[in-house]
mmCIF file of C-alpha atoms and ligand atoms in Angstrom:
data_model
loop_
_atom_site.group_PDB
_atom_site.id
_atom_site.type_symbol
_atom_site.label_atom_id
_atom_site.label_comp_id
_atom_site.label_asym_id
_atom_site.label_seq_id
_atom_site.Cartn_x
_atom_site.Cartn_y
_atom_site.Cartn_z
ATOM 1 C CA UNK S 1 -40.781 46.780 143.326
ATOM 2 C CA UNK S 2 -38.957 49.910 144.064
ATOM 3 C CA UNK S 3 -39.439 52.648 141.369
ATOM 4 C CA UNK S 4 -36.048 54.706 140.889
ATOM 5 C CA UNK S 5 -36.817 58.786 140.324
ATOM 6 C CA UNK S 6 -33.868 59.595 139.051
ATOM 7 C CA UNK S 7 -33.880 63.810 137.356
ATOM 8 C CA UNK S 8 -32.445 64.548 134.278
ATOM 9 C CA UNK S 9 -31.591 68.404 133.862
ATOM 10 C CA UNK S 10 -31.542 68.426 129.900
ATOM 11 C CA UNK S 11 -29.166 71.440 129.694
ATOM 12 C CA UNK S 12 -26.853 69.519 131.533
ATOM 13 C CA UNK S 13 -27.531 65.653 130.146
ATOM 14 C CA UNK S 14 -25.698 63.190 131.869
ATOM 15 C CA UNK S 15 -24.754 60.337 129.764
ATOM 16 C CA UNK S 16 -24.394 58.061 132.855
ATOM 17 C CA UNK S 17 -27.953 58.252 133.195
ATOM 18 C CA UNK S 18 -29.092 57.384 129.609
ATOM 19 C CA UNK S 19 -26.800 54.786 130.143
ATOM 20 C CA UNK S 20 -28.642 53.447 133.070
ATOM 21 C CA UNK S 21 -31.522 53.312 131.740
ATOM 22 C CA UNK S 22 -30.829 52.088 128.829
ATOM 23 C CA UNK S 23 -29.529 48.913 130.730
ATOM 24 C CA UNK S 24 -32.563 48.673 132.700
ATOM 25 C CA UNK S 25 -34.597 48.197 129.396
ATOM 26 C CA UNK S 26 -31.962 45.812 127.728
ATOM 27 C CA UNK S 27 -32.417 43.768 131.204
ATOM 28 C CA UNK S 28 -36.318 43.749 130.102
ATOM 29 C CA UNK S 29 -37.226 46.528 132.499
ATOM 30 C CA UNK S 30 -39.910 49.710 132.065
ATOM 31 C CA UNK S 31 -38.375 53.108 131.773
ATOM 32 C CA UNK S 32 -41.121 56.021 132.267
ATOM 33 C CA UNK S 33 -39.634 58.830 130.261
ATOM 34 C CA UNK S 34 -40.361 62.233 129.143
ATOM 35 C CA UNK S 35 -41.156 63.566 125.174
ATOM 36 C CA UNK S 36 -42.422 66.811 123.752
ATOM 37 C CA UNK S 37 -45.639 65.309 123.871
ATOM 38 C CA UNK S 38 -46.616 63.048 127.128
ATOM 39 C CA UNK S 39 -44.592 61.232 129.267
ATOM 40 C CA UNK S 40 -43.842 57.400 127.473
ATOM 41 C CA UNK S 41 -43.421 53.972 129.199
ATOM 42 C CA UNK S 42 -40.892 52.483 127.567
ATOM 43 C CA UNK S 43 -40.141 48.861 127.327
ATOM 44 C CA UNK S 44 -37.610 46.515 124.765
ATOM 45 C CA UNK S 45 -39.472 46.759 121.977
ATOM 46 C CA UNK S 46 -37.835 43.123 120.663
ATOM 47 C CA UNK S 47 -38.483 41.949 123.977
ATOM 48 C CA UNK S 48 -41.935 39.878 124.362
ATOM 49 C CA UNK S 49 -41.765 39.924 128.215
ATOM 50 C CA UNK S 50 -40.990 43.182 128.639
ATOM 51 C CA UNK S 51 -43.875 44.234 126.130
ATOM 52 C CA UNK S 52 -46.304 41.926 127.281
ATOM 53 C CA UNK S 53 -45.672 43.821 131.047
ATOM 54 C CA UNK S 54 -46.581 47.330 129.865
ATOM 55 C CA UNK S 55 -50.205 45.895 129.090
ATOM 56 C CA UNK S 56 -50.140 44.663 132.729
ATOM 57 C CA UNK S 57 -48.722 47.563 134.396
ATOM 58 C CA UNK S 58 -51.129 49.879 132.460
ATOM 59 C CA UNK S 59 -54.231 47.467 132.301
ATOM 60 C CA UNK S 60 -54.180 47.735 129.122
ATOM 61 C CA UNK S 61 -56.673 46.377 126.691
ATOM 62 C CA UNK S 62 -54.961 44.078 124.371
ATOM 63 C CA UNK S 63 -55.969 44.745 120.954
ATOM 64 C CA UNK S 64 -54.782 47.977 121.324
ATOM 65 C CA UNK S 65 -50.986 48.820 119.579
ATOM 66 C CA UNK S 66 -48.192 50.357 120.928
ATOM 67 C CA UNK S 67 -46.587 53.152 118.624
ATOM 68 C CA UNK S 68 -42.610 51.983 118.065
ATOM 69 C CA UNK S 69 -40.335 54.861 119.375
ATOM 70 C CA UNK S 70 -36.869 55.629 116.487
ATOM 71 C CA UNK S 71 -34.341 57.591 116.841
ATOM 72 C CA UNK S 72 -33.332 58.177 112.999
ATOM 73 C CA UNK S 73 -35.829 58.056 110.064
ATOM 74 C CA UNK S 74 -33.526 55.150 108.683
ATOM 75 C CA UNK S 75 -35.217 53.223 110.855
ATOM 76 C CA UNK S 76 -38.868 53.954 110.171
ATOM 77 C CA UNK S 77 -37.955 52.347 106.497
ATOM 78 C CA UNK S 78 -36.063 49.725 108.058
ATOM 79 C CA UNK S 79 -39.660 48.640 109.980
ATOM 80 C CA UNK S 80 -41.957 49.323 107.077
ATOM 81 C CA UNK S 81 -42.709 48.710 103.047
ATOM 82 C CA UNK S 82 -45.144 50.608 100.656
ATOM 83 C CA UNK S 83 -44.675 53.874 102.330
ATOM 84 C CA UNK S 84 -46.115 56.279 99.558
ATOM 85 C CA UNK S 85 -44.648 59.292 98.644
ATOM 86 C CA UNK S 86 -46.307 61.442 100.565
ATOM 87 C CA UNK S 87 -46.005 59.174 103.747
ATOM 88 C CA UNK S 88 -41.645 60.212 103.244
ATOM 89 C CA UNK S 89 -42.491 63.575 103.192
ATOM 90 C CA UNK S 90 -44.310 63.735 106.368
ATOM 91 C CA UNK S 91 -41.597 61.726 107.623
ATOM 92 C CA UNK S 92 -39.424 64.457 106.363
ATOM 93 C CA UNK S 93 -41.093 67.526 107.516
ATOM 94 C CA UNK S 94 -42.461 66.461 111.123
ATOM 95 C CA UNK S 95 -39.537 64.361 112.539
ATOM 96 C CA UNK S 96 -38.751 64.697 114.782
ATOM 97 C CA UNK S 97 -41.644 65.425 116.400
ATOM 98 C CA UNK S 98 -44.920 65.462 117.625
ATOM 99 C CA UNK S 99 -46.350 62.627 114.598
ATOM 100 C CA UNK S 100 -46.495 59.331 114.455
ATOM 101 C CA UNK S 101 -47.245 57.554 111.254
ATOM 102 C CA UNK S 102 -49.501 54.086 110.992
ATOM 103 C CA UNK S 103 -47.573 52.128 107.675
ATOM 104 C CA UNK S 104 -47.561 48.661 107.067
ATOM 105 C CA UNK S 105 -44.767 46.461 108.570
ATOM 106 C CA UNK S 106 -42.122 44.444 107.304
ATOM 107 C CA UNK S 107 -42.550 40.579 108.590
ATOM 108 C CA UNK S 108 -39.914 40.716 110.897
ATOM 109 C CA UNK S 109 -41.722 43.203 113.006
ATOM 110 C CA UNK S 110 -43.505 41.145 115.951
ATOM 111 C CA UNK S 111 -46.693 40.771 116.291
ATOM 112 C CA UNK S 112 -46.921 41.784 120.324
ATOM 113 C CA UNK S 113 -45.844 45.242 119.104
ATOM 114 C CA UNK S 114 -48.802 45.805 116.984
ATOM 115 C CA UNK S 115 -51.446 43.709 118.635
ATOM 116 C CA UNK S 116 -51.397 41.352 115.548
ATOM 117 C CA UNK S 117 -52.105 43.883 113.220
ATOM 118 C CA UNK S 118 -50.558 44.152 108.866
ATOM 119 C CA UNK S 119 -49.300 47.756 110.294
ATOM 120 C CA UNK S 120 -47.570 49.128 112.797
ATOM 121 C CA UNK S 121 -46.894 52.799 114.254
ATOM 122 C CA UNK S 122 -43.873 54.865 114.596
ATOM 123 C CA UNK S 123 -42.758 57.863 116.166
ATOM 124 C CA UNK S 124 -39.565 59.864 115.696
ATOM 125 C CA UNK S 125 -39.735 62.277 119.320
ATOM 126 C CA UNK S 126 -37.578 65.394 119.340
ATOM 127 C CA UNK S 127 -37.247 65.631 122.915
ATOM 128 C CA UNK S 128 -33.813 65.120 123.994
ATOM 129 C CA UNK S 129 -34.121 62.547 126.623
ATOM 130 C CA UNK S 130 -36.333 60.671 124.739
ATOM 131 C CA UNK S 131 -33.951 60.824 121.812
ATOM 132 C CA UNK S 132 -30.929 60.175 123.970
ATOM 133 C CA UNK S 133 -32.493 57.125 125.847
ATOM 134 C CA UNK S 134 -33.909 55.676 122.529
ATOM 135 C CA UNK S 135 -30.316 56.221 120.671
ATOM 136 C CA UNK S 136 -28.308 54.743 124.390
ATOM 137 C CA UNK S 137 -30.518 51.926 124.133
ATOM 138 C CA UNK S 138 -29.589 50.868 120.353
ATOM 139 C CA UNK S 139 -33.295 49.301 119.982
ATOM 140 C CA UNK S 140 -36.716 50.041 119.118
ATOM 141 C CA UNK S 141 -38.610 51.311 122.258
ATOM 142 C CA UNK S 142 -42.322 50.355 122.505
ATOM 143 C CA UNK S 143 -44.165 53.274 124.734
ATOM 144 C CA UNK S 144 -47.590 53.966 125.137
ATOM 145 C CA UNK S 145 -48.382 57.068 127.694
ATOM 146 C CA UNK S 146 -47.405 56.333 131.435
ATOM 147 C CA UNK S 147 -50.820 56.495 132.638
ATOM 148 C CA UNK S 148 -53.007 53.727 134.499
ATOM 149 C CA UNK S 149 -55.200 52.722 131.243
ATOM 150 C CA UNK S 150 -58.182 55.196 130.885
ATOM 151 C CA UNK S 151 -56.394 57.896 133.325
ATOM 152 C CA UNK S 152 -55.744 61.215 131.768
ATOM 153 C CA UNK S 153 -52.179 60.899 130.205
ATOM 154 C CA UNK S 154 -49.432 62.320 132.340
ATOM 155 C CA UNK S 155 -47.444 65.947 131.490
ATOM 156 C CA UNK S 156 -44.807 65.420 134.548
ATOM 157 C CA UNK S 157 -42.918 62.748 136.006
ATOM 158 C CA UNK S 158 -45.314 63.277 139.489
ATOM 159 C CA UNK S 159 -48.274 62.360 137.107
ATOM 160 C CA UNK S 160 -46.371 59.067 136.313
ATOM 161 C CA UNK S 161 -45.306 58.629 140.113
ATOM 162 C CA UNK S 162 -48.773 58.638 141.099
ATOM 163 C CA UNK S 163 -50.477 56.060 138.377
ATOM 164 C CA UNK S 164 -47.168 53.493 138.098
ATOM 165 C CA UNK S 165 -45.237 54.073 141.365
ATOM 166 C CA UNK S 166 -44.004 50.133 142.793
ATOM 167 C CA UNK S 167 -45.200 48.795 139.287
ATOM 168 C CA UNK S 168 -42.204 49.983 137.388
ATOM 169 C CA UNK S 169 -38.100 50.450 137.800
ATOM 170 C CA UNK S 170 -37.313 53.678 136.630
ATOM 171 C CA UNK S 171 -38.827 57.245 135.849
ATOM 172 C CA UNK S 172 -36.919 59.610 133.982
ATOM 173 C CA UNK S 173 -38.081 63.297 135.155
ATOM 174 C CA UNK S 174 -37.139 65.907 133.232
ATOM 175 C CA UNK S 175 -39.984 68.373 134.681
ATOM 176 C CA UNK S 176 -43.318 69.160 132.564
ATOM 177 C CA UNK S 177 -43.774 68.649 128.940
ATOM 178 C CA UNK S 178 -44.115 71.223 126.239
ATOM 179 C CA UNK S 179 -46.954 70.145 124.213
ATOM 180 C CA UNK S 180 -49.395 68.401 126.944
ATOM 181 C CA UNK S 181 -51.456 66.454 124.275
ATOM 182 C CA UNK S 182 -50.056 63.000 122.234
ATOM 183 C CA UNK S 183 -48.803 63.035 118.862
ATOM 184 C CA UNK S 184 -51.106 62.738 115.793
ATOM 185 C CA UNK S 185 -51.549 59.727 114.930
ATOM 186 C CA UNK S 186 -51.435 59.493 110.739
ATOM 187 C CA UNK S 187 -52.496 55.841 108.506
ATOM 188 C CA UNK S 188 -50.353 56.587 105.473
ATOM 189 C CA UNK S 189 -51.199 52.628 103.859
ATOM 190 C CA UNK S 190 -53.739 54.423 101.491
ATOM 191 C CA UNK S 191 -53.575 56.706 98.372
ATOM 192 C CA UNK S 192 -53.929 60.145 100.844
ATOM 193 C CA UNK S 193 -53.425 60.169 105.017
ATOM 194 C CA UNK S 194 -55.793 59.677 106.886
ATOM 195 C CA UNK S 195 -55.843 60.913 110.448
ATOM 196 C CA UNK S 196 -56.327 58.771 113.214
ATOM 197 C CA UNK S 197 -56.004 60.908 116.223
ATOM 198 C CA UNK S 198 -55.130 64.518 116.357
ATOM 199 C CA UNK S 199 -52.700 65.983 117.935
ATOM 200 C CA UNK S 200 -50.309 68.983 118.147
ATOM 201 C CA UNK S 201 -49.596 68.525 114.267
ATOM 202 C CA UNK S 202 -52.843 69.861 112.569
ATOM 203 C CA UNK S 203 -54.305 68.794 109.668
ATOM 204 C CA UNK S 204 -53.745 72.457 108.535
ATOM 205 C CA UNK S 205 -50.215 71.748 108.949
ATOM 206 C CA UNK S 206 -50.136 67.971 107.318
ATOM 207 C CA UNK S 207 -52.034 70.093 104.390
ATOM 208 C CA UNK S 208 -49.112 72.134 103.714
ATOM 209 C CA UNK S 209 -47.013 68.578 102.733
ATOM 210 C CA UNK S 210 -49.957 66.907 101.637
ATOM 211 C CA UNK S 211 -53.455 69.204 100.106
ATOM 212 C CA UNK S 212 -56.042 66.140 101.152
ATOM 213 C CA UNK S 213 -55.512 64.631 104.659
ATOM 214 C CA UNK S 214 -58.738 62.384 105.258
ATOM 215 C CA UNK S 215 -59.943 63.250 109.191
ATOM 216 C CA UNK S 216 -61.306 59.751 110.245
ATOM 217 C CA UNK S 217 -60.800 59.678 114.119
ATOM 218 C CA UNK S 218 -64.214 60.796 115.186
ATOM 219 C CA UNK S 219 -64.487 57.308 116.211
ATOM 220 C CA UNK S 220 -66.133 56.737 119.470
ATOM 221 C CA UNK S 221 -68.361 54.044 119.737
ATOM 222 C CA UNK S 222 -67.518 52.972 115.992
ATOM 223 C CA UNK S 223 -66.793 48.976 116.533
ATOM 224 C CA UNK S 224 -63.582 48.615 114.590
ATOM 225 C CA UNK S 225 -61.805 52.350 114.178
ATOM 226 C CA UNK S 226 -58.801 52.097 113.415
ATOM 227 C CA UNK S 227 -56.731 53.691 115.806
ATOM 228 C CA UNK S 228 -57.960 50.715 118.179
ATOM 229 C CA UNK S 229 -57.174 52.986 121.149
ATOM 230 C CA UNK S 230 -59.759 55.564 120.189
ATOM 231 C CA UNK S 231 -62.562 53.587 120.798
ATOM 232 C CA UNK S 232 -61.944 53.531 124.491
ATOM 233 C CA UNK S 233 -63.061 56.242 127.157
ATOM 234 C CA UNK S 234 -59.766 57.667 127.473
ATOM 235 C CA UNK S 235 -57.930 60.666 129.414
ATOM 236 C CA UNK S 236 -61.435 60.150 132.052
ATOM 237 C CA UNK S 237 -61.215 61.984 135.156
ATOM 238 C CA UNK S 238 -63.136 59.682 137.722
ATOM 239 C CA UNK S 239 -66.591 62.861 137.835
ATOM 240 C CA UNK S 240 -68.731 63.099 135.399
ATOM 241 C CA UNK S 241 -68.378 65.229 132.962
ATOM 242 C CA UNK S 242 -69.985 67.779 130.374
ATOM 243 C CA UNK S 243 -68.803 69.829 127.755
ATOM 244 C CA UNK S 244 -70.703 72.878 126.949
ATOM 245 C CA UNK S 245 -69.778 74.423 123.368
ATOM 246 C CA UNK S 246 -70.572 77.952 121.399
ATOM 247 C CA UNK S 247 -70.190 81.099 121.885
ATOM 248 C CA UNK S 248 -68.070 81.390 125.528
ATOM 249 C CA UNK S 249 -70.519 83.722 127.020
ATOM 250 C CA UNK S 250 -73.512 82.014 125.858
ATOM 251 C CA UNK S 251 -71.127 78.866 127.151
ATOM 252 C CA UNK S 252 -70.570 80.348 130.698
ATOM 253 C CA UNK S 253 -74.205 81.641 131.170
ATOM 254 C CA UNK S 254 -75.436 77.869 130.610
ATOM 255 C CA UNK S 255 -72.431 76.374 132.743
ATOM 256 C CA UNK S 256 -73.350 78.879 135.901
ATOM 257 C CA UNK S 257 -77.182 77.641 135.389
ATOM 258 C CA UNK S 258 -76.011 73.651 135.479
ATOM 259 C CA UNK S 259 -73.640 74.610 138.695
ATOM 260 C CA UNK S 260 -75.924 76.229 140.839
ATOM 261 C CA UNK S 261 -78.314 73.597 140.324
ATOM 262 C CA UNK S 262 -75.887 70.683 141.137
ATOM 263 C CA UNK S 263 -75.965 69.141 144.438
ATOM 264 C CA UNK S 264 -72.638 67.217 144.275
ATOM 265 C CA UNK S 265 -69.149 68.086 144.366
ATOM 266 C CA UNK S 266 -68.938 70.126 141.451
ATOM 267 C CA UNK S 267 -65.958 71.273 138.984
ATOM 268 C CA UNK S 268 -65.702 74.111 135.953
ATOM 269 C CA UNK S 269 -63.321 74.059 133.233
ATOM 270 C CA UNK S 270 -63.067 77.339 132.113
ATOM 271 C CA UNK S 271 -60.605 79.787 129.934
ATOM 272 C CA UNK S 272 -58.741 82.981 131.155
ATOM 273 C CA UNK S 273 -61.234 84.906 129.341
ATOM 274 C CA UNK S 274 -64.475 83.135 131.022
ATOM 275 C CA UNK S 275 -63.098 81.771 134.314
ATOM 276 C CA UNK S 276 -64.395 85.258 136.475
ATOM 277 C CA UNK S 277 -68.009 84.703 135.487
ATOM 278 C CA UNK S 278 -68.278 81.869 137.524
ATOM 279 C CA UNK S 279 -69.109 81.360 141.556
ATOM 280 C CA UNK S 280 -65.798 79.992 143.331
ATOM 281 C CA UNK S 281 -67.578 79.608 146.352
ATOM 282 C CA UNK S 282 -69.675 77.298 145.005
ATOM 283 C CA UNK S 283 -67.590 74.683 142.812
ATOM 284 C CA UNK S 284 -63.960 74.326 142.022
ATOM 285 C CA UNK S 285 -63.255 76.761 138.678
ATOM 286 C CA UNK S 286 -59.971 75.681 137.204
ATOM 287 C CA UNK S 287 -58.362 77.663 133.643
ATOM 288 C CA UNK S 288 -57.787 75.094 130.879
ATOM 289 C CA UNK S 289 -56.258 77.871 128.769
ATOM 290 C CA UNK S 290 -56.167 81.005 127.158
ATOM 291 C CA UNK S 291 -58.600 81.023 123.666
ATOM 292 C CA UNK S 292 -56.454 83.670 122.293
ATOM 293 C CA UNK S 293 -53.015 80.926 122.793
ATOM 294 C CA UNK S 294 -54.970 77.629 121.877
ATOM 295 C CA UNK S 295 -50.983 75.890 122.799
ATOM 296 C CA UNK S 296 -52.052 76.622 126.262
ATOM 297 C CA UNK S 297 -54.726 74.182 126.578
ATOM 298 C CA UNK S 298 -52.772 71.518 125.660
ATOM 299 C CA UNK S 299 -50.061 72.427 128.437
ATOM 300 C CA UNK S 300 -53.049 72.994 131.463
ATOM 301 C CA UNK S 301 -55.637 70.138 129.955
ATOM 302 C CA UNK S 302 -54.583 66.563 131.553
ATOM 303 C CA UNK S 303 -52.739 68.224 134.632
ATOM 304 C CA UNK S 304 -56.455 69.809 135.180
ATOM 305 C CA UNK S 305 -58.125 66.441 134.571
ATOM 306 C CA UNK S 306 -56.276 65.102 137.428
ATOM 307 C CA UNK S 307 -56.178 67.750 139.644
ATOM 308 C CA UNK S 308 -60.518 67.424 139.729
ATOM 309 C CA UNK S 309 -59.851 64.089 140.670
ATOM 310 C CA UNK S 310 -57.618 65.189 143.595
ATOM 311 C CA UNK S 311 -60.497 67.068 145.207
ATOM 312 C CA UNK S 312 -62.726 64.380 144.914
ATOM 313 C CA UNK S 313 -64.945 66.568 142.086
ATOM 314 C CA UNK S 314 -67.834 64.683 141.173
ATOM 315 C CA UNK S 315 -69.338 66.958 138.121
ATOM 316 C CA UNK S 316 -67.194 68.658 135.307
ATOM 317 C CA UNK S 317 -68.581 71.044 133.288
ATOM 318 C CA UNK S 318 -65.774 72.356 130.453
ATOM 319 C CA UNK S 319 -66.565 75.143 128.126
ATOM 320 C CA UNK S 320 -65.764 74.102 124.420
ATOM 321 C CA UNK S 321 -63.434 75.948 121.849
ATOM 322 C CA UNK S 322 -63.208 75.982 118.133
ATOM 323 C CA UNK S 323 -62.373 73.169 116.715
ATOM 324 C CA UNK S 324 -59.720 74.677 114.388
ATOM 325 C CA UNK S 325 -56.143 74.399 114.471
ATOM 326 C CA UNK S 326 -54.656 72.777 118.126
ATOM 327 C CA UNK S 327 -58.151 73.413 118.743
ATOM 328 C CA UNK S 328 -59.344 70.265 117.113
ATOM 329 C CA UNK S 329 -56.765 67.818 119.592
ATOM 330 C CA UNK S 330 -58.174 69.646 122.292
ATOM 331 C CA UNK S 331 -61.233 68.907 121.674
ATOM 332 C CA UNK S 332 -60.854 65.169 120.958
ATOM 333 C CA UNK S 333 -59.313 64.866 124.617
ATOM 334 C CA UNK S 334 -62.448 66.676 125.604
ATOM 335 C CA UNK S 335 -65.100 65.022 124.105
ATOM 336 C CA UNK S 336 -63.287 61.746 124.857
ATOM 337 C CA UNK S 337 -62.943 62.587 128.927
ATOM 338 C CA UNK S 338 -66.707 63.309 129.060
ATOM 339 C CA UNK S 339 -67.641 60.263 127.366
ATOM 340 C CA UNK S 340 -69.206 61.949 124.767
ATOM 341 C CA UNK S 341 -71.755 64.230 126.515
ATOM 342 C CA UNK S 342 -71.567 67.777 124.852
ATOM 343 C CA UNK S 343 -74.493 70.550 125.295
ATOM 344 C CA UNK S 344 -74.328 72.920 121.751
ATOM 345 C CA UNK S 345 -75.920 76.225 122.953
HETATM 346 O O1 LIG F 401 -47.444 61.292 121.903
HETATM 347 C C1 LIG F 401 -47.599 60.065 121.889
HETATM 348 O O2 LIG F 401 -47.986 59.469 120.878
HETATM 349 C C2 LIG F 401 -47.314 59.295 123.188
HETATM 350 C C3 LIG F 401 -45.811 59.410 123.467
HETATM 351 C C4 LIG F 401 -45.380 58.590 124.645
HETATM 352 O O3 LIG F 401 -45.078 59.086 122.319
HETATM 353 N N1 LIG F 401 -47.723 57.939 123.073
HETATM 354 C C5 LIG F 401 -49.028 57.575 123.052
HETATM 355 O O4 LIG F 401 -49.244 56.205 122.978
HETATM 356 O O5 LIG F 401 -49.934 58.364 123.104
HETATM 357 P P1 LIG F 401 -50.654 55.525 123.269
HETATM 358 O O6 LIG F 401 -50.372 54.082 123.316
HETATM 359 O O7 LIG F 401 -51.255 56.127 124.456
HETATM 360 O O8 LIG F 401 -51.491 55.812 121.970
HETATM 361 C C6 LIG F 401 -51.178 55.151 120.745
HETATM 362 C C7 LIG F 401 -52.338 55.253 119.784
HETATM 363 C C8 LIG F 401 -53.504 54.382 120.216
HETATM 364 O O9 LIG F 401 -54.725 55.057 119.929
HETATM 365 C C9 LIG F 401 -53.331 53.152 119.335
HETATM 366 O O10 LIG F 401 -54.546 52.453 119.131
HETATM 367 C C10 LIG F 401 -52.798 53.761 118.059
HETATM 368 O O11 LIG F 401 -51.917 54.771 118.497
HETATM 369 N N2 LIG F 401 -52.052 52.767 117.248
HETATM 370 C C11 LIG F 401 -50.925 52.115 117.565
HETATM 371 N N3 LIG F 401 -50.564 51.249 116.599
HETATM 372 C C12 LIG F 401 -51.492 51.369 115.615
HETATM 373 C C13 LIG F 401 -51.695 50.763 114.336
HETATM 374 N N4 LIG F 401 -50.857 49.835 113.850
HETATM 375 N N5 LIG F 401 -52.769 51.145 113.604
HETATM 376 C C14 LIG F 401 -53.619 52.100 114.080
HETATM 377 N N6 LIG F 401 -53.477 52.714 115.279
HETATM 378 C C15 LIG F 401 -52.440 52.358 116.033
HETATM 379 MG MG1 LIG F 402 -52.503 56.645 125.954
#
């Protein structure tokens, strides 16, 4: 299949476009497209064929939901019942934007968008295109990120090229994302939320609309979480990979002793403030971010991921960062690219 690139230069939309690809997903076709968060793979989302394909394209597990992409809130009520009080005000404050919320779903909502599960997930995005291919399409659009399943998610349309290139008909590339890391993911079926995954939308923030957000996502390994997709080893660059947490000297000191005594191909994930401690002549040191601008990890973290990959990098070591704030999505990503391996020191 040939995949059309077609680039979208949001202070100059072109309807034409939108329109486009809005009929290639009405014809049951995949539409790569950007948001604020990651790029999206958008298919029909009342189209079984077209649904069932993103789990082939992607190798996708599948037991694991796709979040429903809406271009008014109206619709997020239209989908779902029981949505407490607290559930509207989220809905209120953070769309659109960078959350998705987990609710329980009306009976006309199909099964193949929610893997058979009582609930289903919605997201509102705020990026243009995304908003303007969702509203040009006048339907639901099903997206999970564009990646190959279990690649690091993809921040620029070249990311997408490179995992789903021949596999799908269109990419929409609108140049990097803002945010770099997906939405947070938020179960609002009980009497408080409960996060599921976090994301760019803190539970500092979710605290300001609602004082007792439940964290429940440190779910690796767990056998049924119940974000089903956190229970994979996601966003893995192909090395292997450690993180190193504490204090970022202490950090760097224990990440230089681990290089020099590697043998293979090796890789450091460091910060502006840490990334001149280490030998460049002996491994490939790349800056994840700034620790005083914690928005900056999220904009350098998959694009890094991949780029280890590139040069064939067989060992990672990343330094850790508090887990406060943005700092706790990071994190996740982190933990969940190394497969859980973390050295406190
Ligand atoms: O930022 C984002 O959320 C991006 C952009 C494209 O919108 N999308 C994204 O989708 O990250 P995906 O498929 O990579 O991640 C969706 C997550 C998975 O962990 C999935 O298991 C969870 O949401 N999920 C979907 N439906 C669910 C449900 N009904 N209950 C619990 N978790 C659900
Ligand atoms: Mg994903």
């Amino acid at each position: 299949m040939q995949t059309r690139i077609q680039k979208i230069d949001m202070r100059h939309p072109d309807a034409a476009v939108f329109r486009e690809a809005a009929a290639v997903l009405r014809g049951g076709g995949l539409v790569a497209f950007p948001t604020e968060t990651v790029y999206g793979l958008g298919a029909d989302a009342s189209n079984e064929n077209a649904v069932s394909r993103i789990y082939t394209v992607k190798g996708r597990p599948a037991d694991n939901p796709l979040i429903a992409h809406i271009a008014s809130r109206e619709q997020f009520f239209e989908m779902t019942e029981d949505v407490p009080a607290y559930g509207r005000a989220l809905a209120e404050t953070f769309w659109p934007g960078p959350l998705t919320l987990v609710a329980r779903k009306k009976s006309n909502i199909p099964d193949w968008i929610t893997a058979g599960l009582p609930t289903v997930a919605v997201r509102f995005p705020a990026h243009p295109a995304a908003r303007a291919l969702i509203e040009a399409s006048d339907t639901v659009i099903c997206a999970p990120s564009a990646n190959l399943s279990g690649r690091p998610s993809p921040t620029c349309a070249e990311h997408v090229r490179r995992d789903l290139e021949g596999r799908v008909e269109m990419i929409l590339d609108s140049g990097p994302v803002e945010i770099g890391l997906e939405s947070t993911v938020v179960d609002v079926t009980g009497s408080k939320p409960q996060i599921l995954r976090p994301g760019f939308v803190t539970v500092e923030m979710l605290a300001s609309v609602e004082a007792s957000a439940i964290v429940s996502y440190d779910g690796m390994g767990v056998s049924a979480p119940k974000a089903p997709g956190m229970k994979y080893r996601h966003y893995a660059p192909r090395a292997d990979m450690t993180v190193v947490t504490g204090d970022p000297r202490r950090a760097a000191r224990e990440i230089r002793r681990l290089a020099s005594l590697s043998l293979q191909k090796t890789g450091v994930l460091a910060t502006v403030q840490t990334a001149g401690l280490y030998d460049a002549d002996r491994c490939l040191v790349l800056i994840c971010g700034d620790r005083d601008a914690p928005e900056t990890f999220g904009a350098n973290l998959f694009a890094a991921l991949r780029k280890f990959d590139d040069c064939q990098t067989e060992v990672i070591f990343a330094e850790g960062i508090p887990e406060t704030g943005l700092g706790a999505a990071v994190m996740n990503r982190l933990k969940k690219a190394a497969g859980g391996k973390i050295i406190e020191v």
